[in-house]
Short mmCIF file of C-alpha atoms and ligand atoms in Angstrom, two decimals:
data_model
loop_
_atom_site.label_atom_id
_atom_site.label_comp_id
_atom_site.label_asym_id
_atom_site.label_seq_id
_atom_site.Cartn_x
_atom_site.Cartn_y
_atom_site.Cartn_z
CA MET A 1 2.46 20.52 -34.11
CA LYS A 2 0.01 22.09 -31.73
CA TYR A 3 2.31 22.13 -28.75
CA GLN A 4 5.79 23.57 -28.40
CA PHE A 5 7.97 23.11 -25.40
CA ALA A 6 11.03 25.31 -24.49
CA VAL A 7 14.02 22.72 -24.29
CA GLN A 8 17.45 23.69 -22.06
CA LYS A 9 19.63 21.25 -23.08
CA THR A 10 22.51 19.78 -20.47
CA ALA A 11 26.06 21.39 -20.33
CA THR A 12 27.56 18.09 -18.63
CA PRO A 13 26.12 14.76 -20.92
CA LYS A 14 26.78 11.76 -19.50
CA PRO A 15 28.29 8.81 -21.14
CA LYS A 16 26.02 6.34 -22.87
CA PRO A 17 25.72 2.95 -21.18
CA ASP A 18 27.35 -0.37 -22.37
CA PRO A 19 24.42 -2.15 -24.11
CA ASP A 20 25.58 -5.18 -23.35
CA THR A 21 24.89 -4.62 -19.52
CA LEU A 22 21.78 -2.62 -19.33
CA LYS A 23 19.32 -3.49 -16.63
CA PHE A 24 15.86 -2.29 -16.23
CA GLY A 25 15.50 0.87 -14.97
CA LYS A 26 18.81 1.64 -13.42
CA THR A 27 20.18 4.02 -16.01
CA PHE A 28 18.59 7.48 -17.17
CA THR A 29 19.28 9.72 -20.28
CA ASP A 30 20.03 13.40 -20.16
CA HIS A 31 16.83 15.30 -20.35
CA MET A 32 13.37 15.24 -18.94
CA PHE A 33 9.87 16.83 -19.37
CA ILE A 34 8.48 18.61 -16.81
CA MET A 35 4.86 20.50 -16.85
CA ASP A 36 2.93 22.03 -13.82
CA TYR A 37 -0.65 22.48 -12.97
CA GLU A 38 -2.43 25.14 -11.21
CA THR A 39 -5.81 25.50 -10.13
CA GLY A 40 -7.52 28.40 -12.25
CA LYS A 41 -4.49 28.05 -14.76
CA GLY A 42 -4.53 24.52 -16.10
CA TRP A 43 -1.46 22.72 -17.12
CA HIS A 44 1.15 25.18 -18.15
CA ASP A 45 4.76 25.76 -19.12
CA GLY A 46 5.59 22.33 -20.42
CA ARG A 47 9.22 22.28 -20.73
CA ILE A 48 12.57 19.91 -21.68
CA VAL A 49 15.18 20.44 -18.89
CA PRO A 50 18.37 18.83 -18.06
CA TYR A 51 17.74 15.32 -15.94
CA GLY A 52 18.13 15.86 -12.04
CA PRO A 53 16.24 16.07 -8.75
CA LEU A 54 13.39 17.52 -7.92
CA MET A 55 12.75 20.31 -5.13
CA LEU A 56 9.68 19.05 -2.92
CA ASP A 57 8.34 20.65 0.04
CA PRO A 58 8.37 18.45 2.74
CA ALA A 59 4.62 18.98 2.88
CA ALA A 60 3.97 18.02 -0.83
CA ALA A 61 0.62 16.40 -0.58
CA VAL A 62 1.95 13.20 -2.57
CA LEU A 63 4.32 12.25 0.00
CA HIS A 64 1.73 12.45 2.76
CA TYR A 65 -1.55 10.89 0.89
CA GLY A 66 -0.28 9.22 -2.23
CA GLN A 67 -2.19 11.12 -4.64
CA GLU A 68 0.20 10.31 -7.95
CA MET A 69 -0.07 8.23 -10.95
CA PHE A 70 1.95 6.93 -13.57
CA GLU A 71 2.42 5.20 -16.81
CA GLY A 72 4.87 3.14 -18.86
CA LEU A 73 5.21 2.42 -22.64
CA LYS A 74 8.72 2.07 -24.81
CA ALA A 75 10.59 3.72 -27.67
CA TYR A 76 12.31 1.04 -30.16
CA LYS A 77 14.64 1.94 -33.06
CA THR A 78 14.01 0.23 -36.24
CA PRO A 79 16.80 -1.58 -38.41
CA ASP A 80 16.40 1.91 -40.65
CA GLY A 81 17.12 3.99 -37.25
CA ARG A 82 13.57 5.35 -36.86
CA VAL A 83 12.00 5.44 -33.76
CA LEU A 84 8.94 4.06 -33.23
CA LEU A 85 6.51 4.54 -29.99
CA PHE A 86 3.79 1.79 -29.44
CA ARG A 87 0.31 2.72 -29.55
CA PRO A 88 0.88 5.78 -26.96
CA TYR A 89 -2.65 6.98 -27.48
CA MET A 90 -3.70 4.02 -25.33
CA ASN A 91 -1.44 5.23 -22.68
CA ALA A 92 -2.95 8.67 -22.99
CA ALA A 93 -6.46 7.64 -22.65
CA ARG A 94 -5.60 5.26 -19.55
CA THR A 95 -3.65 8.53 -18.10
CA ASN A 96 -6.91 10.42 -18.36
CA ARG A 97 -8.96 7.23 -16.79
CA THR A 98 -6.43 7.23 -13.87
CA ASN A 99 -6.62 10.87 -13.33
CA GLU A 100 -10.39 10.93 -12.90
CA ARG A 101 -10.05 7.94 -10.22
CA MET A 102 -7.26 10.07 -8.38
CA CYS A 103 -8.94 13.50 -9.05
CA ILE A 104 -6.17 14.28 -10.86
CA PRO A 105 -6.86 17.09 -13.89
CA ALA A 106 -6.91 15.53 -16.90
CA ILE A 107 -4.23 15.96 -19.49
CA ASP A 108 -5.38 16.55 -23.56
CA GLU A 109 -4.05 13.23 -24.90
CA GLU A 110 -2.56 15.37 -27.69
CA LEU A 111 -0.64 17.09 -25.26
CA PHE A 112 0.61 13.93 -23.72
CA VAL A 113 1.99 12.11 -26.82
CA GLU A 114 3.69 15.42 -28.05
CA ALA A 115 5.49 15.97 -24.64
CA ILE A 116 6.61 12.24 -25.27
CA ARG A 117 7.84 12.54 -28.67
CA ALA A 118 9.59 15.97 -27.97
CA VAL A 119 11.61 14.63 -24.99
CA VAL A 120 12.41 11.01 -26.59
CA ASN A 121 13.26 13.19 -29.61
CA VAL A 122 16.04 15.08 -27.71
CA ASP A 123 17.42 12.25 -26.12
CA ARG A 124 17.35 9.80 -29.50
CA ASP A 125 20.70 9.14 -29.34
CA TRP A 126 19.89 7.39 -25.86
CA ILE A 127 18.00 4.82 -27.64
CA PRO A 128 20.17 1.59 -27.84
CA ASP A 129 19.56 -0.95 -30.98
CA LYS A 130 21.18 -4.02 -30.15
CA PRO A 131 18.08 -6.66 -30.17
CA GLY A 132 15.88 -6.86 -27.07
CA THR A 133 16.93 -3.51 -26.07
CA SER A 134 14.66 -0.23 -26.08
CA LEU A 135 14.16 2.84 -24.35
CA TYR A 136 11.55 2.83 -21.38
CA ILE A 137 9.40 5.62 -21.08
CA ARG A 138 8.10 7.07 -17.66
CA PRO A 139 5.50 9.41 -17.52
CA PHE A 140 3.90 10.12 -13.98
CA ILE A 141 2.16 12.92 -12.34
CA PHE A 142 2.06 13.54 -8.41
CA ALA A 143 0.75 16.50 -6.36
CA ASP A 144 3.03 18.44 -5.10
CA GLU A 145 1.04 21.41 -3.39
CA ALA A 146 2.27 21.90 0.07
CA PHE A 147 -0.75 21.11 2.88
CA LEU A 148 -1.47 18.47 5.42
CA GLY A 149 -5.09 17.15 5.09
CA VAL A 150 -6.91 14.78 2.86
CA HIS A 151 -8.26 16.54 0.02
CA ALA A 152 -7.66 16.54 -4.06
CA ALA A 153 -4.57 19.18 -4.41
CA ASN A 154 -4.51 22.25 -6.47
CA HIS A 155 -0.76 21.75 -7.42
CA TYR A 156 0.67 18.96 -9.85
CA LYS A 157 3.80 18.38 -11.49
CA PHE A 158 3.60 16.03 -14.90
CA VAL A 159 7.48 14.70 -15.52
CA ILE A 160 8.75 12.06 -18.00
CA ILE A 161 12.03 10.52 -17.43
CA LEU A 162 13.45 7.75 -20.01
CA SER A 163 15.47 4.78 -19.36
CA PRO A 164 17.62 2.63 -21.96
CA VAL A 165 16.43 -0.91 -20.97
CA GLY A 166 18.40 -4.11 -21.64
CA PRO A 167 16.62 -7.42 -23.05
CA TYR A 168 13.76 -8.38 -20.47
CA TYR A 169 15.04 -12.28 -20.92
CA GLU A 170 18.74 -12.51 -19.79
CA LYS A 171 18.85 -16.07 -20.64
CA GLY A 172 16.65 -16.10 -23.64
CA PHE A 173 12.99 -15.74 -23.98
CA SER A 174 12.38 -18.38 -20.89
CA ALA A 175 9.62 -19.35 -18.93
CA THR A 176 9.20 -18.30 -14.98
CA SER A 177 7.59 -19.55 -11.91
CA ILE A 178 4.64 -18.20 -10.22
CA TYR A 179 3.20 -17.75 -6.70
CA VAL A 180 -0.61 -18.06 -6.18
CA GLU A 181 -1.41 -15.70 -3.41
CA GLU A 182 -4.03 -16.48 -1.31
CA GLU A 183 -3.68 -13.85 2.03
CA TYR A 184 -2.73 -10.69 0.40
CA VAL A 185 -4.80 -9.10 -2.76
CA ARG A 186 -3.95 -6.32 -5.15
CA ALA A 187 -7.19 -4.81 -5.73
CA ALA A 188 -11.02 -5.03 -4.62
CA PRO A 189 -14.01 -4.04 -6.30
CA GLY A 190 -14.43 -0.21 -5.92
CA GLY A 191 -10.97 0.35 -5.45
CA THR A 192 -8.05 1.74 -7.50
CA GLY A 193 -7.38 -1.67 -9.45
CA TYR A 194 -7.93 -0.28 -12.97
CA ALA A 195 -5.59 2.70 -12.06
CA LYS A 196 -1.93 2.78 -12.73
CA VAL A 197 -1.04 4.56 -9.18
CA GLY A 198 1.97 3.74 -6.86
CA GLY A 199 -0.40 2.75 -3.90
CA ASN A 200 -1.19 -0.51 -5.85
CA TYR A 201 2.46 -1.21 -5.93
CA ALA A 202 3.52 -0.45 -2.49
CA GLY A 203 0.51 -2.90 -1.19
CA SER A 204 2.02 -5.57 -3.18
CA LEU A 205 5.59 -5.80 -2.13
CA LYS A 206 4.62 -8.15 1.07
CA ALA A 207 3.44 -10.61 -1.57
CA GLN A 208 6.03 -10.36 -3.61
CA THR A 209 8.64 -10.94 -1.07
CA LYS A 210 6.67 -13.74 -0.17
CA ALA A 211 7.14 -15.33 -3.85
CA ASN A 212 10.51 -14.46 -4.11
CA ALA A 213 11.06 -16.57 -0.68
CA MET A 214 9.17 -19.45 -2.58
CA GLY A 215 11.82 -19.09 -5.19
CA CYS A 216 9.23 -17.42 -7.67
CA GLU A 217 9.52 -14.17 -9.82
CA GLN A 218 6.04 -13.05 -9.40
CA VAL A 219 3.04 -13.22 -7.26
CA LEU A 220 -0.19 -14.42 -9.36
CA TRP A 221 -3.35 -12.11 -7.58
CA LEU A 222 -6.79 -13.82 -6.75
CA ASP A 223 -10.12 -11.39 -6.57
CA ALA A 224 -10.37 -10.04 -3.31
CA ILE A 225 -13.61 -11.80 -2.39
CA GLU A 226 -13.37 -15.33 -3.10
CA ARG A 227 -9.69 -15.76 -3.40
CA SER A 228 -10.53 -17.86 -6.12
CA TYR A 229 -10.69 -15.96 -9.41
CA VAL A 230 -7.53 -15.47 -11.27
CA GLU A 231 -6.92 -11.35 -11.67
CA GLU A 232 -3.02 -10.80 -13.04
CA ILE A 233 0.38 -11.83 -12.71
CA GLY A 234 2.48 -9.37 -10.87
CA THR A 235 2.48 -5.97 -12.74
CA SER A 236 1.24 -7.81 -16.28
CA ASN A 237 -2.38 -9.47 -17.64
CA ALA A 238 -2.98 -13.14 -17.32
CA PHE A 239 -3.73 -15.27 -20.30
CA PHE A 240 -4.94 -18.93 -19.79
CA VAL A 241 -5.19 -21.76 -22.58
CA ILE A 242 -7.23 -24.64 -21.48
CA GLY A 243 -8.30 -27.20 -24.22
CA ASP A 244 -9.18 -24.96 -27.41
CA GLU A 245 -10.43 -21.70 -24.91
CA ILE A 246 -7.77 -18.90 -24.39
CA ILE A 247 -8.94 -16.85 -21.61
CA THR A 248 -8.18 -13.48 -19.50
CA ALA A 249 -9.69 -11.95 -16.97
CA PRO A 250 -12.67 -9.30 -17.55
CA LEU A 251 -12.27 -5.53 -17.41
CA THR A 252 -14.23 -5.38 -14.31
CA GLY A 253 -12.22 -2.35 -12.43
CA THR A 254 -10.09 -4.78 -10.58
CA ILE A 255 -7.77 -5.65 -13.45
CA LEU A 256 -5.03 -2.93 -14.94
CA PRO A 257 -6.26 -2.56 -18.84
CA GLY A 258 -2.95 -3.40 -20.07
CA VAL A 259 -1.73 -1.90 -23.66
CA THR A 260 -0.13 -5.35 -24.38
CA ARG A 261 -3.49 -7.39 -23.08
CA ASP A 262 -5.78 -5.51 -26.05
CA SER A 263 -2.98 -6.07 -28.45
CA VAL A 264 -2.69 -9.44 -28.02
CA ILE A 265 -6.32 -9.77 -27.82
CA ALA A 266 -6.53 -7.91 -31.20
CA LEU A 267 -3.92 -10.42 -32.95
CA LEU A 268 -5.36 -13.52 -31.72
CA GLU A 269 -8.58 -12.33 -33.13
CA LYS A 270 -6.99 -11.23 -36.26
CA TRP A 271 -5.70 -14.99 -36.51
CA GLY A 272 -9.42 -16.51 -36.28
CA MET A 273 -9.00 -17.34 -32.55
CA GLN A 274 -11.39 -16.14 -29.74
CA VAL A 275 -10.50 -14.57 -26.43
CA SER A 276 -12.81 -15.71 -23.54
CA GLN A 277 -12.71 -12.48 -21.35
CA ARG A 278 -14.37 -14.29 -18.34
CA ARG A 279 -13.69 -15.06 -14.63
CA LEU A 280 -11.60 -18.28 -14.26
CA ARG A 281 -11.37 -20.15 -10.68
CA ILE A 282 -7.92 -21.12 -9.97
CA GLU A 283 -9.08 -24.27 -8.83
CA ASP A 284 -10.04 -24.86 -12.67
CA VAL A 285 -6.59 -24.04 -13.66
CA ILE A 286 -5.31 -26.81 -11.45
CA LYS A 287 -7.80 -29.44 -12.54
CA ALA A 288 -6.68 -28.15 -16.07
CA ALA A 289 -3.10 -28.93 -15.22
CA GLY A 290 -4.06 -32.39 -13.62
CA ASP A 291 -6.24 -33.56 -16.87
CA GLY A 292 -3.79 -32.43 -19.32
CA THR A 293 -5.70 -29.62 -20.86
CA LEU A 294 -3.86 -26.87 -19.77
CA ARG A 295 -1.55 -25.81 -22.88
CA GLU A 296 -0.39 -22.44 -21.64
CA ILE A 297 -0.17 -19.55 -19.43
CA PHE A 298 1.28 -16.46 -20.10
CA ALA A 299 1.53 -12.72 -18.85
CA THR A 300 1.30 -9.59 -20.81
CA GLY A 301 2.91 -6.24 -20.13
CA THR A 302 5.22 -3.35 -21.66
CA ALA A 303 8.31 -4.37 -20.04
CA ALA A 304 8.48 -8.09 -21.30
CA VAL A 305 5.96 -7.77 -23.64
CA ILE A 306 5.26 -11.84 -23.43
CA SER A 307 6.07 -13.53 -20.17
CA PRO A 308 5.47 -17.47 -20.29
CA VAL A 309 4.66 -19.22 -17.27
CA GLY A 310 6.34 -22.82 -16.71
CA LYS A 311 5.13 -23.49 -13.12
CA LEU A 312 2.77 -22.31 -10.48
CA VAL A 313 3.38 -22.45 -6.98
CA TYR A 314 -0.38 -23.08 -5.22
CA LYS A 315 -0.76 -24.61 -1.41
CA ASN A 316 2.56 -25.41 -1.31
CA SER A 317 2.71 -27.78 -4.49
CA ASP A 318 4.32 -27.34 -7.63
CA ILE A 319 2.16 -27.46 -10.93
CA THR A 320 4.57 -27.78 -13.60
CA ILE A 321 2.95 -26.19 -17.31
CA ARG A 322 4.77 -27.86 -20.49
CA GLU A 323 7.32 -29.36 -18.24
CA GLY A 324 8.48 -25.84 -17.73
CA LYS A 325 8.91 -25.12 -21.47
CA VAL A 326 7.55 -22.00 -23.68
CA GLY A 327 4.36 -22.62 -25.36
CA PRO A 328 3.54 -21.67 -29.03
CA LEU A 329 1.47 -19.24 -28.50
CA ALA A 330 3.54 -17.15 -26.12
CA THR A 331 6.37 -17.41 -28.66
CA ARG A 332 4.24 -16.28 -31.76
CA LEU A 333 2.89 -13.67 -29.99
CA TYR A 334 6.28 -12.43 -28.82
CA GLU A 335 7.43 -12.47 -32.34
CA THR A 336 4.94 -10.60 -33.45
CA LEU A 337 4.16 -8.14 -31.23
CA TYR A 338 8.20 -7.52 -31.06
CA GLY A 339 8.58 -7.47 -34.60
CA ILE A 340 5.98 -4.47 -34.90
CA GLN A 341 7.11 -2.63 -32.29
CA THR A 342 10.62 -2.83 -33.72
CA GLY A 343 9.62 -2.03 -37.37
CA LYS A 344 10.74 -5.57 -38.66
CA ILE A 345 7.14 -6.62 -39.29
CA ALA A 346 4.97 -4.40 -41.16
CA ASP A 347 2.31 -2.81 -38.97
CA ASP A 348 -0.96 -3.16 -40.30
CA MET A 349 -2.76 -2.62 -37.28
CA GLY A 350 -1.48 1.15 -37.30
CA TRP A 351 -0.09 0.60 -33.63
CA THR A 352 2.90 2.55 -34.21
CA VAL A 353 3.32 6.05 -34.02
CA ALA A 354 7.08 7.88 -35.31
CA VAL A 355 9.22 10.17 -33.44
C1 PLP B 1 1.04 -2.12 -16.15
C2 PLP B 1 0.54 -3.05 -15.91
C3 PLP B 1 -0.02 -3.75 -16.34
C4 PLP B 1 0.21 -4.10 -18.11
O1 PLP B 1 -0.07 -3.01 -18.76
P1 PLP B 1 0.67 -2.51 -20.26
O2 PLP B 1 0.11 -1.23 -20.83
O3 PLP B 1 0.70 -4.06 -20.93
O4 PLP B 1 2.13 -2.60 -19.91
C5 PLP B 1 -1.00 -4.65 -16.36
N1 PLP B 1 -1.19 -5.03 -14.90
C6 PLP B 1 -0.61 -4.00 -13.92
C7 PLP B 1 -0.96 -4.26 -12.36
C8 PLP B 1 0.27 -3.10 -14.60
O5 PLP B 1 0.51 -2.08 -13.76
#
């Protein structure tokens, strides 16, 4: 190993949560990883310490101007007790694309992955192994230099926290309802849509609240200029199956380049199906629903892996897809991806990394 980190173990380990009642992102493990950056010194002092609150100067730049980023990936326990990360080098590469956009200093990709492996290894006993459970890994970076003024900071913290999570689908793999948002937008060309930064999500809460009030779980975002082209579903990428064509939005700067999106495209191509990365108008989705050619819609992301859509709410009317039932492509993709992630299906794509 190229990197070594000091480890300070907690003196007061917490009891492990009941795997049957785990929620998403509510419970945290005993330890976390922290590393500092200072201009002139670079990233330094990577260490594993007991999980706990961080001390911040009230003038810390992140609290005022939002200079920060985050990532999300999972560790899974295999039936024979190994621990697997799913494509962590993709998260490392995405981190540096986000950092570049946010004027946050780059992190060596090997250091990023080694830090994850080290902290996951220390809290290995926290990884649940019940079907559907996993350890959610949240790396994040924020500017903690104390100053008021808009410029890139000279001091940052890189932190990794870990959260054991339960099955995403409490009632089993089932379809969701999605509200098509026409007023608010998530990302405009030239903005930060392709970067995983907190501001994108703060700005999305208003539309999410509207969606919930309409009885929907998530928002379908349309493009910022014409409010016509489909972009993403909540914090997931979106796929549409119309006739024989599988369509997802192209990576033109307003779309977050999902690891799951990339994996779905690779699997479909391996299975002999082509994915069109092209712009698609919501009007064409509605038309396809009307003439019976809309076969499936599903969202892709680390949290739920595959999330089938059973209903769209658009301009005050409900459009039902497959009578609200889960489609065959979504099911096959979910079973394959989840199988590879948990080591139950042989990983012939070279995607998993053992801890
Ligand atoms: C994280 C995220 C995704 C999904 O990315 P994965 O790497 O597949 O988890 C999609 N869209 C947005 C807006 C996201 O934040």
